[in-house]
Amino acid sequence: MKTRAQQREETRHLIIEAAVQVFSDRGFHGASTRDIATRAGVNQGLLTYHFKNKDELWRAAADRIFLELRAQMAARRDALQGEAPRHIVREITKTYVRFAAACPELFRFMVEEGKHPGPRMRWLVDTHLKPTYEEFFQYAPIEENLRPHVFYTLAGAASTIFAVAPECKRLMGYNPTTKQAIETHAEYVTNLLLP
Amino acid sequence: MKTRAQQREETRHLIIEAAVQVFSDRGFHGASTRDIATRAGVNQGLLTYHFKNKDELWRAAADRIFLELRAQMAARRDALQGEAPRHIVREITKTYVRFAAACPELFRFMVEEGKHPGPRMRWLVDTHLKPTYEEFFQYAPIEENLRPHVFYTLAGAASTIFAVAPECKRLMGYNPTTKQAIETHAEYVTNLLLP
DNA sequence: CATTTTACTGGTCATTCGACCTATGAAACA
DNA sequence: TGTTTCATAGGTCGAATGACCAGTAAAATG
């Protein structure tokens, strides 16, 4: 027998996972709450019950992705405390590449919302991107006016191949989501940006 | 006074330009034909008249973007005929970065459709991506099994900062679409990938 | 055991979607 | 000049959308 609290969290989790998928697949406007409910195996009315509206559900989905990324990066940073800053940045970068591979939705959310101003973009920047950005450059000794170029070069270089994996498969017959391909990409990108 | 043919092409052009904007803003499912018609300043019924349906309009918009990119890259390649391959690849790369800055819709289309299999993804790969890909590696001496990593690293590194320019402005107070920022990025990315 | 709370269901609402249709008037043509 | 062609306007269709609401049953509470 399940307690109410357990059942509640289980259902919310199902919905959020489905929301991450659908929002990253179709973007905010293209995603339908009915589609999310169907993928979660849940009644559509439940979305309004657990999350007030589509916006709040979107924020829950974004939280799910970005909090996990930030947790993994922080964990890696803490595990390497005391090591040389250069080594720490390199390892954080590899962590980021591996996360981009495991969770391509991250980059899709970023591109989807980063392309036009709006409340969701502002929320995403202020809530998750700013902390991630500041954390990263705390260890990377990059001169101020080059940072935007480095940051977005890294973000794009690390994520794109995984974000468009189906396209990559058709274009070159290469599956970038294998363990080996992910490590190859992590090495390649890290050596490129932080030699 | 305008001839019918002139008027026809003018209207089609207005619609395609609006379609490029809306599709890249909202993705295929999120874009509405009514929104496209409004932005083009034409009646909605005209979209069905000039382009049979939403799919065909999307292909016309994709053509508009990718044919221009391929034309600019080919022009640069032809202008440098006889030069060292290394120099040609570097210049083609810079051309690509500049295009990504002038037309961020390119990358948005690529990510939007590349993330899931489907008829639009297949059409995009077979019609435009395959030729671009083969053209590029004709001049870049990269070993076969690293090409996917190089290709998508370049695509992401070159485009992301421009594709999410509004986000970049809010995150770092940096406008990546100035002439100087574009050239900085072109130099940075080119030296990174093709030193 | 009696009562309250709450996770969940099924259905409804106005609105918006893509596609389609007919009417019209001006350009093209005979 | 009279006739045909066709780019465009306006309106309509069923289907899908996000939000909302009353009803239900089971867990929590006393």
PDB file of C-alpha atoms in Angstrom, chain B residues 54-165:
ATOM      1  CA  LYS B  54       2.229  23.650 -44.184  1.00  0.00           C
ATOM      2  CA  ASP B  55       4.838  21.028 -45.099  1.00  0.00           C
ATOM      3  CA  GLU B  56       5.515  22.489 -48.509  1.00  0.00           C
ATOM      4  CA  LEU B  57       5.769  25.969 -47.040  1.00  0.00           C
ATOM      5  CA  TRP B  58       8.281  24.671 -44.515  1.00  0.00           C
ATOM      6  CA  ARG B  59      10.391  23.184 -47.298  1.00  0.00           C
ATOM      7  CA  ALA B  60      10.312  26.483 -49.182  1.00  0.00           C
ATOM      8  CA  ALA B  61      11.528  28.250 -46.038  1.00  0.00           C
ATOM      9  CA  ALA B  62      14.294  25.686 -45.496  1.00  0.00           C
ATOM     10  CA  ASP B  63      15.335  26.050 -49.137  1.00  0.00           C
ATOM     11  CA  ARG B  64      15.522  29.801 -48.774  1.00  0.00           C
ATOM     12  CA  ILE B  65      18.013  29.387 -45.889  1.00  0.00           C
ATOM     13  CA  PHE B  66      20.147  26.466 -46.987  1.00  0.00           C
ATOM     14  CA  LEU B  67      20.458  27.406 -50.649  1.00  0.00           C
ATOM     15  CA  GLU B  68      21.797  30.795 -49.616  1.00  0.00           C
ATOM     16  CA  LEU B  69      24.330  29.204 -47.260  1.00  0.00           C
ATOM     17  CA  ARG B  70      25.506  26.773 -49.913  1.00  0.00           C
ATOM     18  CA  ALA B  71      25.741  29.577 -52.476  1.00  0.00           C
ATOM     19  CA  GLN B  72      27.897  31.725 -50.209  1.00  0.00           C
ATOM     20  CA  MET B  73      30.190  28.826 -49.337  1.00  0.00           C
ATOM     21  CA  ALA B  74      30.547  27.840 -52.995  1.00  0.00           C
ATOM     22  CA  ALA B  75      31.269  31.442 -53.987  1.00  0.00           C
ATOM     23  CA  ARG B  76      34.019  31.705 -51.401  1.00  0.00           C
ATOM     24  CA  ARG B  77      35.472  28.378 -52.511  1.00  0.00           C
ATOM     25  CA  ASP B  78      35.495  29.443 -56.157  1.00  0.00           C
ATOM     26  CA  ALA B  79      37.077  32.786 -55.327  1.00  0.00           C
ATOM     27  CA  LEU B  80      39.960  30.973 -53.650  1.00  0.00           C
ATOM     28  CA  GLN B  81      40.548  28.347 -56.324  1.00  0.00           C
ATOM     29  CA  GLY B  82      44.234  27.458 -56.521  1.00  0.00           C
ATOM     30  CA  GLU B  83      45.029  28.459 -52.945  1.00  0.00           C
ATOM     31  CA  ALA B  84      46.212  25.963 -50.341  1.00  0.00           C
ATOM     32  CA  PRO B  85      43.439  23.593 -49.134  1.00  0.00           C
ATOM     33  CA  ARG B  86      44.128  24.612 -45.519  1.00  0.00           C
ATOM     34  CA  HIS B  87      43.491  28.255 -46.415  1.00  0.00           C
ATOM     35  CA  ILE B  88      40.339  27.351 -48.311  1.00  0.00           C
ATOM     36  CA  VAL B  89      38.891  25.372 -45.381  1.00  0.00           C
ATOM     37  CA  ARG B  90      39.672  28.190 -42.980  1.00  0.00           C
ATOM     38  CA  GLU B  91      37.968  30.732 -45.216  1.00  0.00           C
ATOM     39  CA  ILE B  92      34.939  28.489 -45.770  1.00  0.00           C
ATOM     40  CA  THR B  93      34.697  28.095 -42.007  1.00  0.00           C
ATOM     41  CA  LYS B  94      34.736  31.864 -41.521  1.00  0.00           C
ATOM     42  CA  THR B  95      32.089  32.208 -44.210  1.00  0.00           C
ATOM     43  CA  TYR B  96      29.988  29.721 -42.267  1.00  0.00           C
ATOM     44  CA  VAL B  97      30.380  31.637 -39.000  1.00  0.00           C
ATOM     45  CA  ARG B  98      29.404  34.897 -40.676  1.00  0.00           C
ATOM     46  CA  PHE B  99      26.360  33.250 -42.215  1.00  0.00           C
ATOM     47  CA  ALA B 100      25.355  31.773 -38.879  1.00  0.00           C
ATOM     48  CA  ALA B 101      25.492  35.315 -37.487  1.00  0.00           C
ATOM     49  CA  ALA B 102      23.508  36.864 -40.340  1.00  0.00           C
ATOM     50  CA  CYS B 103      20.998  34.010 -40.406  1.00  0.00           C
ATOM     51  CA  PRO B 104      20.634  32.357 -36.997  1.00  0.00           C
ATOM     52  CA  GLU B 105      17.541  30.642 -38.369  1.00  0.00           C
ATOM     53  CA  LEU B 106      19.854  28.128 -40.037  1.00  0.00           C
ATOM     54  CA  PHE B 107      20.942  26.519 -36.801  1.00  0.00           C
ATOM     55  CA  ARG B 108      17.468  26.722 -35.298  1.00  0.00           C
ATOM     56  CA  PHE B 109      16.057  24.790 -38.256  1.00  0.00           C
ATOM     57  CA  MET B 110      18.852  22.218 -37.924  1.00  0.00           C
ATOM     58  CA  VAL B 111      18.339  21.619 -34.214  1.00  0.00           C
ATOM     59  CA  GLU B 112      14.551  21.708 -34.435  1.00  0.00           C
ATOM     60  CA  GLU B 113      14.388  18.990 -37.076  1.00  0.00           C
ATOM     61  CA  GLY B 114      17.565  17.081 -36.287  1.00  0.00           C
ATOM     62  CA  LYS B 115      16.408  16.035 -32.854  1.00  0.00           C
ATOM     63  CA  HIS B 116      13.807  13.519 -33.965  1.00  0.00           C
ATOM     64  CA  PRO B 117      13.485  11.240 -36.991  1.00  0.00           C
ATOM     65  CA  GLY B 118      10.765  12.103 -39.450  1.00  0.00           C
ATOM     66  CA  PRO B 119      10.107  13.114 -43.038  1.00  0.00           C
ATOM     67  CA  ARG B 120      11.301  16.703 -42.566  1.00  0.00           C
ATOM     68  CA  MET B 121      14.559  15.561 -40.987  1.00  0.00           C
ATOM     69  CA  ARG B 122      15.167  13.086 -43.796  1.00  0.00           C
ATOM     70  CA  TRP B 123      14.404  15.700 -46.426  1.00  0.00           C
ATOM     71  CA  LEU B 124      16.728  18.224 -44.778  1.00  0.00           C
ATOM     72  CA  VAL B 125      19.606  15.756 -44.529  1.00  0.00           C
ATOM     73  CA  ASP B 126      19.278  14.375 -48.045  1.00  0.00           C
ATOM     74  CA  THR B 127      18.554  17.680 -49.762  1.00  0.00           C
ATOM     75  CA  HIS B 128      20.878  20.128 -48.039  1.00  0.00           C
ATOM     76  CA  LEU B 129      23.033  18.685 -45.254  1.00  0.00           C
ATOM     77  CA  LYS B 130      24.645  15.869 -47.235  1.00  0.00           C
ATOM     78  CA  PRO B 131      25.924  18.181 -50.018  1.00  0.00           C
ATOM     79  CA  THR B 132      27.204  20.733 -47.490  1.00  0.00           C
ATOM     80  CA  TYR B 133      28.922  18.021 -45.495  1.00  0.00           C
ATOM     81  CA  GLU B 134      30.629  16.434 -48.495  1.00  0.00           C
ATOM     82  CA  GLU B 135      31.691  19.785 -49.880  1.00  0.00           C
ATOM     83  CA  PHE B 136      33.341  20.734 -46.597  1.00  0.00           C
ATOM     84  CA  PHE B 137      35.323  17.556 -46.071  1.00  0.00           C
ATOM     85  CA  GLN B 138      36.525  17.631 -49.651  1.00  0.00           C
ATOM     86  CA  TYR B 139      38.952  20.292 -48.468  1.00  0.00           C
ATOM     87  CA  ALA B 140      39.391  19.350 -44.806  1.00  0.00           C
ATOM     88  CA  PRO B 141      41.876  16.501 -44.332  1.00  0.00           C
ATOM     89  CA  ILE B 142      40.180  14.924 -41.312  1.00  0.00           C
ATOM     90  CA  GLU B 143      40.389  11.200 -40.681  1.00  0.00           C
ATOM     91  CA  GLU B 144      37.117   9.449 -41.425  1.00  0.00           C
ATOM     92  CA  ASN B 145      36.100   8.381 -37.914  1.00  0.00           C
ATOM     93  CA  LEU B 146      36.584  11.829 -36.398  1.00  0.00           C
ATOM     94  CA  ARG B 147      34.518  13.661 -39.001  1.00  0.00           C
ATOM     95  CA  PRO B 148      31.164  13.526 -37.188  1.00  0.00           C
ATOM     96  CA  HIS B 149      32.777  15.053 -34.105  1.00  0.00           C
ATOM     97  CA  VAL B 150      34.506  17.778 -36.106  1.00  0.00           C
ATOM     98  CA  PHE B 151      31.424  18.561 -38.177  1.00  0.00           C
ATOM     99  CA  TYR B 152      29.002  18.983 -35.292  1.00  0.00           C
ATOM    100  CA  THR B 153      31.578  20.655 -33.068  1.00  0.00           C
ATOM    101  CA  LEU B 154      32.054  23.227 -35.801  1.00  0.00           C
ATOM    102  CA  ALA B 155      28.332  23.621 -36.416  1.00  0.00           C
ATOM    103  CA  GLY B 156      27.576  24.118 -32.727  1.00  0.00           C
ATOM    104  CA  ALA B 157      30.619  26.236 -31.937  1.00  0.00           C
ATOM    105  CA  ALA B 158      29.967  28.548 -34.873  1.00  0.00           C
ATOM    106  CA  SER B 159      26.220  28.970 -34.476  1.00  0.00           C
ATOM    107  CA  THR B 160      25.084  28.698 -30.874  1.00  0.00           C
ATOM    108  CA  ILE B 161      26.098  32.165 -29.690  1.00  0.00           C
ATOM    109  CA  PHE B 162      24.130  33.736 -32.555  1.00  0.00           C
ATOM    110  CA  ALA B 163      21.188  31.350 -32.327  1.00  0.00           C
ATOM    111  CA  VAL B 164      20.653  32.352 -28.690  1.00  0.00           C
ATOM    112  CA  ALA B 165      21.750  35.977 -29.000  1.00  0.00           C
TER     113      ALA B 165
END
